[in-house]
Amino acid sequence: MSEDAKAREPVRAGSFLRSIKMVAWSFFGIRKNSESQEDMARVNPFHIIGVGIGIAVVFVVGLIVLVNWVVAK
């Protein structure tokens, strides 16, 4: 496919599930560059922000619960 045909190809909006998977892989730090570039072109930035904040909150709350559980024993 030529460069012009790729440029004219419509970019599909990314799903919320794709955003969750992208942020989860980013937290682990294992992601192929080609897949990362493809995701960046397709995801909604507001989804990424929301998912990132949500996962960070769940992570912090999980750590707090784990520490309280270990200290209580």
mmJSON file of the N, C-alpha and C atoms, coordinates in Angstrom:
{"data_MODEL":{"atom_site":{
"group_PDB":["ATOM","ATOM","ATOM","ATOM","ATOM","ATOM","ATOM","ATOM","ATOM","ATOM","ATOM","ATOM","ATOM","ATOM","ATOM","ATOM","ATOM","ATOM","ATOM","ATOM","ATOM","ATOM","ATOM","ATOM","ATOM","ATOM","ATOM","ATOM","ATOM","ATOM","ATOM","ATOM","ATOM","ATOM","ATOM","ATOM","ATOM","ATOM","ATOM","ATOM","ATOM","ATOM","ATOM","ATOM","ATOM","ATOM","ATOM","ATOM","ATOM","ATOM","ATOM","ATOM","ATOM","ATOM","ATOM","ATOM","ATOM","ATOM","ATOM","ATOM","ATOM","ATOM","ATOM","ATOM","ATOM","ATOM","ATOM","ATOM","ATOM","ATOM","ATOM","ATOM","ATOM","ATOM","ATOM","ATOM","ATOM","ATOM","ATOM","ATOM","ATOM","ATOM","ATOM","ATOM","ATOM","ATOM","ATOM","ATOM","ATOM","ATOM","ATOM","ATOM","ATOM","ATOM","ATOM","ATOM","ATOM","ATOM","ATOM","ATOM","ATOM","ATOM","ATOM","ATOM","ATOM","ATOM","ATOM","ATOM","ATOM","ATOM","ATOM","ATOM","ATOM","ATOM","ATOM","ATOM","ATOM","ATOM","ATOM","ATOM","ATOM","ATOM","ATOM","ATOM","ATOM","ATOM","ATOM","ATOM","ATOM","ATOM","ATOM","ATOM","ATOM","ATOM","ATOM","ATOM","ATOM","ATOM","ATOM","ATOM","ATOM","ATOM","ATOM","ATOM","ATOM","ATOM","ATOM","ATOM","ATOM","ATOM","ATOM","ATOM","ATOM","ATOM","ATOM","ATOM","ATOM","ATOM","ATOM","ATOM","ATOM","ATOM","ATOM","ATOM","ATOM","ATOM","ATOM","ATOM","ATOM","ATOM","ATOM","ATOM","ATOM","ATOM","ATOM","ATOM","ATOM","ATOM","ATOM","ATOM","ATOM","ATOM","ATOM","ATOM","ATOM","ATOM","ATOM","ATOM","ATOM","ATOM","ATOM","ATOM","ATOM","ATOM","ATOM","ATOM","ATOM","ATOM","ATOM","ATOM","ATOM","ATOM","ATOM","ATOM","ATOM","ATOM","ATOM","ATOM","ATOM","ATOM","ATOM","ATOM","ATOM","ATOM","ATOM","ATOM","ATOM","ATOM","ATOM"],
"id":[1,2,3,4,5,6,7,8,9,10,11,12,13,14,15,16,17,18,19,20,21,22,23,24,25,26,27,28,29,30,31,32,33,34,35,36,37,38,39,40,41,42,43,44,45,46,47,48,49,50,51,52,53,54,55,56,57,58,59,60,61,62,63,64,65,66,67,68,69,70,71,72,73,74,75,76,77,78,79,80,81,82,83,84,85,86,87,88,89,90,91,92,93,94,95,96,97,98,99,100,101,102,103,104,105,106,107,108,109,110,111,112,113,114,115,116,117,118,119,120,121,122,123,124,125,126,127,128,129,130,131,132,133,134,135,136,137,138,139,140,141,142,143,144,145,146,147,148,149,150,151,152,153,154,155,156,157,158,159,160,161,162,163,164,165,166,167,168,169,170,171,172,173,174,175,176,177,178,179,180,181,182,183,184,185,186,187,188,189,190,191,192,193,194,195,196,197,198,199,200,201,202,203,204,205,206,207,208,209,210,211,212,213,214,215,216,217,218,219],
"type_symbol":["N","C","C","N","C","C","N","C","C","N","C","C","N","C","C","N","C","C","N","C","C","N","C","C","N","C","C","N","C","C","N","C","C","N","C","C","N","C","C","N","C","C","N","C","C","N","C","C","N","C","C","N","C","C","N","C","C","N","C","C","N","C","C","N","C","C","N","C","C","N","C","C","N","C","C","N","C","C","N","C","C","N","C","C","N","C","C","N","C","C","N","C","C","N","C","C","N","C","C","N","C","C","N","C","C","N","C","C","N","C","C","N","C","C","N","C","C","N","C","C","N","C","C","N","C","C","N","C","C","N","C","C","N","C","C","N","C","C","N","C","C","N","C","C","N","C","C","N","C","C","N","C","C","N","C","C","N","C","C","N","C","C","N","C","C","N","C","C","N","C","C","N","C","C","N","C","C","N","C","C","N","C","C","N","C","C","N","C","C","N","C","C","N","C","C","N","C","C","N","C","C","N","C","C","N","C","C","N","C","C","N","C","C","N","C","C","N","C","C"],
"label_atom_id":["N","CA","C","N","CA","C","N","CA","C","N","CA","C","N","CA","C","N","CA","C","N","CA","C","N","CA","C","N","CA","C","N","CA","C","N","CA","C","N","CA","C","N","CA","C","N","CA","C","N","CA","C","N","CA","C","N","CA","C","N","CA","C","N","CA","C","N","CA","C","N","CA","C","N","CA","C","N","CA","C","N","CA","C","N","CA","C","N","CA","C","N","CA","C","N","CA","C","N","CA","C","N","CA","C","N","CA","C","N","CA","C","N","CA","C","N","CA","C","N","CA","C","N","CA","C","N","CA","C","N","CA","C","N","CA","C","N","CA","C","N","CA","C","N","CA","C","N","CA","C","N","CA","C","N","CA","C","N","CA","C","N","CA","C","N","CA","C","N","CA","C","N","CA","C","N","CA","C","N","CA","C","N","CA","C","N","CA","C","N","CA","C","N","CA","C","N","CA","C","N","CA","C","N","CA","C","N","CA","C","N","CA","C","N","CA","C","N","CA","C","N","CA","C","N","CA","C","N","CA","C","N","CA","C","N","CA","C","N","CA","C","N","CA","C","N","CA","C","N","CA","C","N","CA","C"],
"label_alt_id":[null,null,null,null,null,null,null,null,null,null,null,null,null,null,null,null,null,null,null,null,null,null,null,null,null,null,null,null,null,null,null,null,null,null,null,null,null,null,null,null,null,null,null,null,null,null,null,null,null,null,null,null,null,null,null,null,null,null,null,null,null,null,null,null,null,null,null,null,null,null,null,null,null,null,null,null,null,null,null,null,null,null,null,null,null,null,null,null,null,null,null,null,null,null,null,null,null,null,null,null,null,null,null,null,null,null,null,null,null,null,null,null,null,null,null,null,null,null,null,null,null,null,null,null,null,null,null,null,null,null,null,null,null,null,null,null,null,null,null,null,null,null,null,null,null,null,null,null,null,null,null,null,null,null,null,null,null,null,null,null,null,null,null,null,null,null,null,null,null,null,null,null,null,null,null,null,null,null,null,null,null,null,null,null,null,null,null,null,null,null,null,null,null,null,null,null,null,null,null,null,null,null,null,null,null,null,null,null,null,null,null,null,null,null,null,null,null,null,null],
"label_comp_id":["MET","MET","MET","SER","SER","SER","GLU","GLU","GLU","ASP","ASP","ASP","ALA","ALA","ALA","LYS","LYS","LYS","ALA","ALA","ALA","ARG","ARG","ARG","GLU","GLU","GLU","PRO","PRO","PRO","VAL","VAL","VAL","ARG","ARG","ARG","ALA","ALA","ALA","GLY","GLY","GLY","SER","SER","SER","PHE","PHE","PHE","LEU","LEU","LEU","ARG","ARG","ARG","SER","SER","SER","ILE","ILE","ILE","LYS","LYS","LYS","MET","MET","MET","VAL","VAL","VAL","ALA","ALA","ALA","TRP","TRP","TRP","SER","SER","SER","PHE","PHE","PHE","PHE","PHE","PHE","GLY","GLY","GLY","ILE","ILE","ILE","ARG","ARG","ARG","LYS","LYS","LYS","ASN","ASN","ASN","SER","SER","SER","GLU","GLU","GLU","SER","SER","SER","GLN","GLN","GLN","GLU","GLU","GLU","ASP","ASP","ASP","MET","MET","MET","ALA","ALA","ALA","ARG","ARG","ARG","VAL","VAL","VAL","ASN","ASN","ASN","PRO","PRO","PRO","PHE","PHE","PHE","HIS","HIS","HIS","ILE","ILE","ILE","ILE","ILE","ILE","GLY","GLY","GLY","VAL","VAL","VAL","GLY","GLY","GLY","ILE","ILE","ILE","GLY","GLY","GLY","ILE","ILE","ILE","ALA","ALA","ALA","VAL","VAL","VAL","VAL","VAL","VAL","PHE","PHE","PHE","VAL","VAL","VAL","VAL","VAL","VAL","GLY","GLY","GLY","LEU","LEU","LEU","ILE","ILE","ILE","VAL","VAL","VAL","LEU","LEU","LEU","VAL","VAL","VAL","ASN","ASN","ASN","TRP","TRP","TRP","VAL","VAL","VAL","VAL","VAL","VAL","ALA","ALA","ALA","LYS","LYS","LYS"],
"label_asym_id":["A","A","A","A","A","A","A","A","A","A","A","A","A","A","A","A","A","A","A","A","A","A","A","A","A","A","A","A","A","A","A","A","A","A","A","A","A","A","A","A","A","A","A","A","A","A","A","A","A","A","A","A","A","A","A","A","A","A","A","A","A","A","A","A","A","A","A","A","A","A","A","A","A","A","A","A","A","A","A","A","A","A","A","A","A","A","A","A","A","A","A","A","A","A","A","A","A","A","A","A","A","A","A","A","A","A","A","A","A","A","A","A","A","A","A","A","A","A","A","A","A","A","A","A","A","A","A","A","A","A","A","A","A","A","A","A","A","A","A","A","A","A","A","A","A","A","A","A","A","A","A","A","A","A","A","A","A","A","A","A","A","A","A","A","A","A","A","A","A","A","A","A","A","A","A","A","A","A","A","A","A","A","A","A","A","A","A","A","A","A","A","A","A","A","A","A","A","A","A","A","A","A","A","A","A","A","A","A","A","A","A","A","A","A","A","A","A","A","A"],
"label_entity_id":["1","1","1","1","1","1","1","1","1","1","1","1","1","1","1","1","1","1","1","1","1","1","1","1","1","1","1","1","1","1","1","1","1","1","1","1","1","1","1","1","1","1","1","1","1","1","1","1","1","1","1","1","1","1","1","1","1","1","1","1","1","1","1","1","1","1","1","1","1","1","1","1","1","1","1","1","1","1","1","1","1","1","1","1","1","1","1","1","1","1","1","1","1","1","1","1","1","1","1","1","1","1","1","1","1","1","1","1","1","1","1","1","1","1","1","1","1","1","1","1","1","1","1","1","1","1","1","1","1","1","1","1","1","1","1","1","1","1","1","1","1","1","1","1","1","1","1","1","1","1","1","1","1","1","1","1","1","1","1","1","1","1","1","1","1","1","1","1","1","1","1","1","1","1","1","1","1","1","1","1","1","1","1","1","1","1","1","1","1","1","1","1","1","1","1","1","1","1","1","1","1","1","1","1","1","1","1","1","1","1","1","1","1","1","1","1","1","1","1"],
"label_seq_id":[1,1,1,2,2,2,3,3,3,4,4,4,5,5,5,6,6,6,7,7,7,8,8,8,9,9,9,10,10,10,11,11,11,12,12,12,13,13,13,14,14,14,15,15,15,16,16,16,17,17,17,18,18,18,19,19,19,20,20,20,21,21,21,22,22,22,23,23,23,24,24,24,25,25,25,26,26,26,27,27,27,28,28,28,29,29,29,30,30,30,31,31,31,32,32,32,33,33,33,34,34,34,35,35,35,36,36,36,37,37,37,38,38,38,39,39,39,40,40,40,41,41,41,42,42,42,43,43,43,44,44,44,45,45,45,46,46,46,47,47,47,48,48,48,49,49,49,50,50,50,51,51,51,52,52,52,53,53,53,54,54,54,55,55,55,56,56,56,57,57,57,58,58,58,59,59,59,60,60,60,61,61,61,62,62,62,63,63,63,64,64,64,65,65,65,66,66,66,67,67,67,68,68,68,69,69,69,70,70,70,71,71,71,72,72,72,73,73,73],
"pdbx_PDB_ins_code":[null,null,null,null,null,null,null,null,null,null,null,null,null,null,null,null,null,null,null,null,null,null,null,null,null,null,null,null,null,null,null,null,null,null,null,null,null,null,null,null,null,null,null,null,null,null,null,null,null,null,null,null,null,null,null,null,null,null,null,null,null,null,null,null,null,null,null,null,null,null,null,null,null,null,null,null,null,null,null,null,null,null,null,null,null,null,null,null,null,null,null,null,null,null,null,null,null,null,null,null,null,null,null,null,null,null,null,null,null,null,null,null,null,null,null,null,null,null,null,null,null,null,null,null,null,null,null,null,null,null,null,null,null,null,null,null,null,null,null,null,null,null,null,null,null,null,null,null,null,null,null,null,null,null,null,null,null,null,null,null,null,null,null,null,null,null,null,null,null,null,null,null,null,null,null,null,null,null,null,null,null,null,null,null,null,null,null,null,null,null,null,null,null,null,null,null,null,null,null,null,null,null,null,null,null,null,null,null,null,null,null,null,null,null,null,null,null,null,null],
"Cartn_x":[0.851,0.0,0.9,0.564,1.39,1.145,2.027,1.917,0.645,0.257,-0.958,-2.2,-2.227,-3.383,-3.48,-2.348,-2.359,-2.838,-2.44,-2.828,-4.327,-4.93,-6.359,-7.216,-6.625,-7.356,-7.923,-9.228,-9.805,-9.24,-8.999,-8.486,-9.689,-9.758,-10.867,-10.625,-11.702,-11.6,-11.311,-10.431,-10.077,-11.148,-11.246,-12.232,-11.66,-12.55,-12.128,-11.302,-11.654,-10.894,-9.468,-9.302,-7.963,-7.144,-7.803,-7.116,-6.66,-7.511,-7.144,-5.927,-5.948,-4.824,-3.547,-3.661,-2.484,-1.869,-2.707,-2.205,-1.633,-2.282,-1.784,-0.401,-0.215,1.11,2.128,1.706,2.624,3.069,2.179,2.547,3.621,3.534,4.546,5.812,5.717,6.876,7.303,6.407,6.739,5.749,6.214,5.352,6.21,5.763,6.469,6.261,7.288,7.193,6.145,6.075,5.108,3.673,3.4,2.06,1.748,2.736,2.539,2.188,2.887,2.601,1.202,0.802,-0.538,-1.601,-1.393,-2.353,-2.444,-1.315,-1.311,-2.141,-2.17,-2.934,-4.431,-4.812,-6.212,-6.95,-6.261,-6.968,-7.36,-8.354,-8.83,-7.983,-7.394,-6.549,-7.295,-8.581,-9.348,-9.522,-9.618,-9.672,-8.366,-7.243,-5.936,-5.781,-6.177,-6.067,-6.942,-8.187,-9.109,-8.644,-8.224,-7.758,-6.481,-5.577,-4.327,-4.571,-5.452,-5.786,-6.482,-7.395,-8.112,-7.189,-6.287,-5.353,-4.397,-3.97,-3.086,-3.802,-5.069,-5.84,-6.014,-6.353,-6.514,-5.199,-4.082,-2.768,-2.452,-2.669,-2.377,-3.282,-4.578,-5.504,-5.113,-4.711,-4.259,-3.042,-2.103,-0.924,-1.295,-2.206,-2.64,-3.311,-4.183,-4.859,-3.838,-2.873,-1.849,-1.017,-0.614,0.187,-0.628,-1.864,-2.714,-2.921,-3.07,-3.249,-1.986,-0.813,0.448,0.723,0.474,0.747,-0.218,-1.434,-2.424,-2.087,-1.3,-0.977,0.09],
"Cartn_y":[-1.166,0.0,1.233,2.209,3.408,4.326,5.295,6.238,7.073,7.45,8.25,7.475,6.192,5.368,5.206,5.07,4.959,6.259,7.393,8.689,8.918,8.407,8.597,7.594,6.57,5.543,6.131,5.933,6.519,5.842,6.643,6.125,5.779,4.519,4.08,4.499,4.852,5.235,3.987,4.139,3.018,2.763,1.551,1.193,1.423,1.412,1.596,0.407,-0.801,-2.001,-1.913,-1.392,-1.221,-0.245,0.784,1.742,1.087,0.218,-0.482,-1.372,-2.121,-2.991,-2.186,-1.044,-0.208,0.31,0.798,1.332,0.207,-0.951,-2.077,-2.507,-2.626,-2.982,-1.897,-0.655,0.441,0.387,-0.004,-0.127,-1.191,-2.284,-3.34,-2.965,-2.075,-1.642,-2.605,-3.507,-4.445,-4.233,-3.581,-3.259,-3.144,-3.743,-3.595,-2.187,-1.616,-0.257,-0.155,-1.16,-1.109,-1.122,-1.94,-1.985,-0.693,-0.135,1.114,2.247,2.314,3.353,3.184,1.942,1.678,2.097,1.776,2.156,3.667,4.344,5.803,6.475,5.872,6.445,6.175,5.196,4.777,5.067,5.319,5.465,6.914,7.064,8.373,8.832,10.013,10.471,10.559,10.861,10.946,9.563,8.533,7.167,6.831,7.204,6.906,7.591,8.839,9.589,8.945,8.636,8.03,6.662,5.834,4.494,4.572,5.463,5.616,6.028,6.977,7.415,6.296,5.603,4.506,3.381,2.972,1.897,2.334,3.594,4.091,4.074,4.475,4.467,3.039,2.119,0.715,0.163,0.514,0.056,0.576,1.85,2.445,1.85,1.719,1.132,-0.324,-1.04,-2.419,-2.507,-1.595,-1.571,-1.249,-0.32,0.04,-1.156,-1.836,-3.014,-4.098,-4.324,-5.34,-5.019,-3.776,-3.375,-3.516,-3.086,-3.229,-4.689,-5.547,-6.981,-7.6,-7.215,-7.765,-7.245,-5.993,-5.416,-5.965,-6.301,-6.817,-8.209,-8.949,-10.329,-10.359],
"Cartn_z":[0.0,0.0,0.0,-0.804,-0.905,0.293,0.444,1.561,1.449,0.223,0.039,0.435,0.093,0.454,1.962,2.634,4.1,4.736,4.151,4.702,4.55,3.466,3.234,3.988,4.521,5.249,6.537,6.793,8.016,9.256,10.281,11.552,12.412,12.835,13.675,15.114,15.767,17.171,18.008,18.977,19.837,20.87,21.291,22.301,23.695,24.653,26.038,26.498,26.027,26.376,25.838,24.63,24.053,24.907,25.428,26.296,27.589,28.15,29.377,29.136,28.024,27.707,27.488,26.826,26.556,27.86,28.759,30.029,30.891,30.892,31.684,31.204,29.89,29.37,29.696,29.694,30.014,31.471,32.373,33.783,33.966,33.184,33.258,32.498,31.541,30.773,29.683,29.278,28.204,27.062,26.033,24.893,23.652,22.559,21.296,20.768,20.19,19.672,18.572,17.698,16.598,17.128,18.126,18.705,19.453,20.105,20.823,19.864,18.742,17.75,17.166,16.921,16.391,17.395,18.668,19.701,19.847,19.794,19.931,18.845,17.673,16.567,16.701,17.515,17.554,18.851,19.932,21.21,21.469,22.326,22.74,23.936,23.876,24.99,26.325,26.293,27.531,28.165,27.328,27.852,28.568,27.962,28.547,29.897,29.977,31.239,32.31,31.96,32.918,33.392,32.454,32.807,33.64,33.276,34.027,35.465,35.658,37.018,37.778,37.108,37.758,38.19,37.312,37.655,38.768,38.74,39.801,41.155,41.177,42.43,42.938,42.027,42.431,42.965,42.34,42.786,44.189,44.428,45.74,46.81,46.525,47.495,47.774,46.743,46.935,47.84,47.651,48.526,49.969,50.157,51.509,52.183,51.443,51.999,52.333,51.456,51.696,52.936,53.075,54.248,55.525,55.505,56.702,57.055,56.065,56.303,56.913,56.386,56.894,58.308,58.572,59.891,60.931,60.54,61.481,61.978,61.253,61.665,62.706],
"occupancy":[1.0,1.0,1.0,1.0,1.0,1.0,1.0,1.0,1.0,1.0,1.0,1.0,1.0,1.0,1.0,1.0,1.0,1.0,1.0,1.0,1.0,1.0,1.0,1.0,1.0,1.0,1.0,1.0,1.0,1.0,1.0,1.0,1.0,1.0,1.0,1.0,1.0,1.0,1.0,1.0,1.0,1.0,1.0,1.0,1.0,1.0,1.0,1.0,1.0,1.0,1.0,1.0,1.0,1.0,1.0,1.0,1.0,1.0,1.0,1.0,1.0,1.0,1.0,1.0,1.0,1.0,1.0,1.0,1.0,1.0,1.0,1.0,1.0,1.0,1.0,1.0,1.0,1.0,1.0,1.0,1.0,1.0,1.0,1.0,1.0,1.0,1.0,1.0,1.0,1.0,1.0,1.0,1.0,1.0,1.0,1.0,1.0,1.0,1.0,1.0,1.0,1.0,1.0,1.0,1.0,1.0,1.0,1.0,1.0,1.0,1.0,1.0,1.0,1.0,1.0,1.0,1.0,1.0,1.0,1.0,1.0,1.0,1.0,1.0,1.0,1.0,1.0,1.0,1.0,1.0,1.0,1.0,1.0,1.0,1.0,1.0,1.0,1.0,1.0,1.0,1.0,1.0,1.0,1.0,1.0,1.0,1.0,1.0,1.0,1.0,1.0,1.0,1.0,1.0,1.0,1.0,1.0,1.0,1.0,1.0,1.0,1.0,1.0,1.0,1.0,1.0,1.0,1.0,1.0,1.0,1.0,1.0,1.0,1.0,1.0,1.0,1.0,1.0,1.0,1.0,1.0,1.0,1.0,1.0,1.0,1.0,1.0,1.0,1.0,1.0,1.0,1.0,1.0,1.0,1.0,1.0,1.0,1.0,1.0,1.0,1.0,1.0,1.0,1.0,1.0,1.0,1.0,1.0,1.0,1.0,1.0,1.0,1.0,1.0,1.0,1.0,1.0,1.0,1.0],
"B_iso_or_equiv":[0.0,0.0,0.0,0.0,0.0,0.0,0.0,0.0,0.0,0.0,0.0,0.0,0.0,0.0,0.0,0.0,0.0,0.0,0.0,0.0,0.0,0.0,0.0,0.0,0.0,0.0,0.0,0.0,0.0,0.0,0.0,0.0,0.0,0.0,0.0,0.0,0.0,0.0,0.0,0.0,0.0,0.0,0.0,0.0,0.0,0.0,0.0,0.0,0.0,0.0,0.0,0.0,0.0,0.0,0.0,0.0,0.0,0.0,0.0,0.0,0.0,0.0,0.0,0.0,0.0,0.0,0.0,0.0,0.0,0.0,0.0,0.0,0.0,0.0,0.0,0.0,0.0,0.0,0.0,0.0,0.0,0.0,0.0,0.0,0.0,0.0,0.0,0.0,0.0,0.0,0.0,0.0,0.0,0.0,0.0,0.0,0.0,0.0,0.0,0.0,0.0,0.0,0.0,0.0,0.0,0.0,0.0,0.0,0.0,0.0,0.0,0.0,0.0,0.0,0.0,0.0,0.0,0.0,0.0,0.0,0.0,0.0,0.0,0.0,0.0,0.0,0.0,0.0,0.0,0.0,0.0,0.0,0.0,0.0,0.0,0.0,0.0,0.0,0.0,0.0,0.0,0.0,0.0,0.0,0.0,0.0,0.0,0.0,0.0,0.0,0.0,0.0,0.0,0.0,0.0,0.0,0.0,0.0,0.0,0.0,0.0,0.0,0.0,0.0,0.0,0.0,0.0,0.0,0.0,0.0,0.0,0.0,0.0,0.0,0.0,0.0,0.0,0.0,0.0,0.0,0.0,0.0,0.0,0.0,0.0,0.0,0.0,0.0,0.0,0.0,0.0,0.0,0.0,0.0,0.0,0.0,0.0,0.0,0.0,0.0,0.0,0.0,0.0,0.0,0.0,0.0,0.0,0.0,0.0,0.0,0.0,0.0,0.0,0.0,0.0,0.0,0.0,0.0,0.0],
"pdbx_formal_charge":[null,null,null,null,null,null,null,null,null,null,null,null,null,null,null,null,null,null,null,null,null,null,null,null,null,null,null,null,null,null,null,null,null,null,null,null,null,null,null,null,null,null,null,null,null,null,null,null,null,null,null,null,null,null,null,null,null,null,null,null,null,null,null,null,null,null,null,null,null,null,null,null,null,null,null,null,null,null,null,null,null,null,null,null,null,null,null,null,null,null,null,null,null,null,null,null,null,null,null,null,null,null,null,null,null,null,null,null,null,null,null,null,null,null,null,null,null,null,null,null,null,null,null,null,null,null,null,null,null,null,null,null,null,null,null,null,null,null,null,null,null,null,null,null,null,null,null,null,null,null,null,null,null,null,null,null,null,null,null,null,null,null,null,null,null,null,null,null,null,null,null,null,null,null,null,null,null,null,null,null,null,null,null,null,null,null,null,null,null,null,null,null,null,null,null,null,null,null,null,null,null,null,null,null,null,null,null,null,null,null,null,null,null,null,null,null,null,null,null],
"auth_seq_id":[1,1,1,2,2,2,3,3,3,4,4,4,5,5,5,6,6,6,7,7,7,8,8,8,9,9,9,10,10,10,11,11,11,12,12,12,13,13,13,14,14,14,15,15,15,16,16,16,17,17,17,18,18,18,19,19,19,20,20,20,21,21,21,22,22,22,23,23,23,24,24,24,25,25,25,26,26,26,27,27,27,28,28,28,29,29,29,30,30,30,31,31,31,32,32,32,33,33,33,34,34,34,35,35,35,36,36,36,37,37,37,38,38,38,39,39,39,40,40,40,41,41,41,42,42,42,43,43,43,44,44,44,45,45,45,46,46,46,47,47,47,48,48,48,49,49,49,50,50,50,51,51,51,52,52,52,53,53,53,54,54,54,55,55,55,56,56,56,57,57,57,58,58,58,59,59,59,60,60,60,61,61,61,62,62,62,63,63,63,64,64,64,65,65,65,66,66,66,67,67,67,68,68,68,69,69,69,70,70,70,71,71,71,72,72,72,73,73,73],
"auth_comp_id":["MET","MET","MET","SER","SER","SER","GLU","GLU","GLU","ASP","ASP","ASP","ALA","ALA","ALA","LYS","LYS","LYS","ALA","ALA","ALA","ARG","ARG","ARG","GLU","GLU","GLU","PRO","PRO","PRO","VAL","VAL","VAL","ARG","ARG","ARG","ALA","ALA","ALA","GLY","GLY","GLY","SER","SER","SER","PHE","PHE","PHE","LEU","LEU","LEU","ARG","ARG","ARG","SER","SER","SER","ILE","ILE","ILE","LYS","LYS","LYS","MET","MET","MET","VAL","VAL","VAL","ALA","ALA","ALA","TRP","TRP","TRP","SER","SER","SER","PHE","PHE","PHE","PHE","PHE","PHE","GLY","GLY","GLY","ILE","ILE","ILE","ARG","ARG","ARG","LYS","LYS","LYS","ASN","ASN","ASN","SER","SER","SER","GLU","GLU","GLU","SER","SER","SER","GLN","GLN","GLN","GLU","GLU","GLU","ASP","ASP","ASP","MET","MET","MET","ALA","ALA","ALA","ARG","ARG","ARG","VAL","VAL","VAL","ASN","ASN","ASN","PRO","PRO","PRO","PHE","PHE","PHE","HIS","HIS","HIS","ILE","ILE","ILE","ILE","ILE","ILE","GLY","GLY","GLY","VAL","VAL","VAL","GLY","GLY","GLY","ILE","ILE","ILE","GLY","GLY","GLY","ILE","ILE","ILE","ALA","ALA","ALA","VAL","VAL","VAL","VAL","VAL","VAL","PHE","PHE","PHE","VAL","VAL","VAL","VAL","VAL","VAL","GLY","GLY","GLY","LEU","LEU","LEU","ILE","ILE","ILE","VAL","VAL","VAL","LEU","LEU","LEU","VAL","VAL","VAL","ASN","ASN","ASN","TRP","TRP","TRP","VAL","VAL","VAL","VAL","VAL","VAL","ALA","ALA","ALA","LYS","LYS","LYS"],
"auth_asym_id":["A","A","A","A","A","A","A","A","A","A","A","A","A","A","A","A","A","A","A","A","A","A","A","A","A","A","A","A","A","A","A","A","A","A","A","A","A","A","A","A","A","A","A","A","A","A","A","A","A","A","A","A","A","A","A","A","A","A","A","A","A","A","A","A","A","A","A","A","A","A","A","A","A","A","A","A","A","A","A","A","A","A","A","A","A","A","A","A","A","A","A","A","A","A","A","A","A","A","A","A","A","A","A","A","A","A","A","A","A","A","A","A","A","A","A","A","A","A","A","A","A","A","A","A","A","A","A","A","A","A","A","A","A","A","A","A","A","A","A","A","A","A","A","A","A","A","A","A","A","A","A","A","A","A","A","A","A","A","A","A","A","A","A","A","A","A","A","A","A","A","A","A","A","A","A","A","A","A","A","A","A","A","A","A","A","A","A","A","A","A","A","A","A","A","A","A","A","A","A","A","A","A","A","A","A","A","A","A","A","A","A","A","A","A","A","A","A","A","A"],
"auth_atom_id":["N","CA","C","N","CA","C","N","CA","C","N","CA","C","N","CA","C","N","CA","C","N","CA","C","N","CA","C","N","CA","C","N","CA","C","N","CA","C","N","CA","C","N","CA","C","N","CA","C","N","CA","C","N","CA","C","N","CA","C","N","CA","C","N","CA","C","N","CA","C","N","CA","C","N","CA","C","N","CA","C","N","CA","C","N","CA","C","N","CA","C","N","CA","C","N","CA","C","N","CA","C","N","CA","C","N","CA","C","N","CA","C","N","CA","C","N","CA","C","N","CA","C","N","CA","C","N","CA","C","N","CA","C","N","CA","C","N","CA","C","N","CA","C","N","CA","C","N","CA","C","N","CA","C","N","CA","C","N","CA","C","N","CA","C","N","CA","C","N","CA","C","N","CA","C","N","CA","C","N","CA","C","N","CA","C","N","CA","C","N","CA","C","N","CA","C","N","CA","C","N","CA","C","N","CA","C","N","CA","C","N","CA","C","N","CA","C","N","CA","C","N","CA","C","N","CA","C","N","CA","C","N","CA","C","N","CA","C","N","CA","C","N","CA","C","N","CA","C","N","CA","C","N","CA","C"],
"pdbx_PDB_model_num":[1,1,1,1,1,1,1,1,1,1,1,1,1,1,1,1,1,1,1,1,1,1,1,1,1,1,1,1,1,1,1,1,1,1,1,1,1,1,1,1,1,1,1,1,1,1,1,1,1,1,1,1,1,1,1,1,1,1,1,1,1,1,1,1,1,1,1,1,1,1,1,1,1,1,1,1,1,1,1,1,1,1,1,1,1,1,1,1,1,1,1,1,1,1,1,1,1,1,1,1,1,1,1,1,1,1,1,1,1,1,1,1,1,1,1,1,1,1,1,1,1,1,1,1,1,1,1,1,1,1,1,1,1,1,1,1,1,1,1,1,1,1,1,1,1,1,1,1,1,1,1,1,1,1,1,1,1,1,1,1,1,1,1,1,1,1,1,1,1,1,1,1,1,1,1,1,1,1,1,1,1,1,1,1,1,1,1,1,1,1,1,1,1,1,1,1,1,1,1,1,1,1,1,1,1,1,1,1,1,1,1,1,1,1,1,1,1,1,1]
}}}
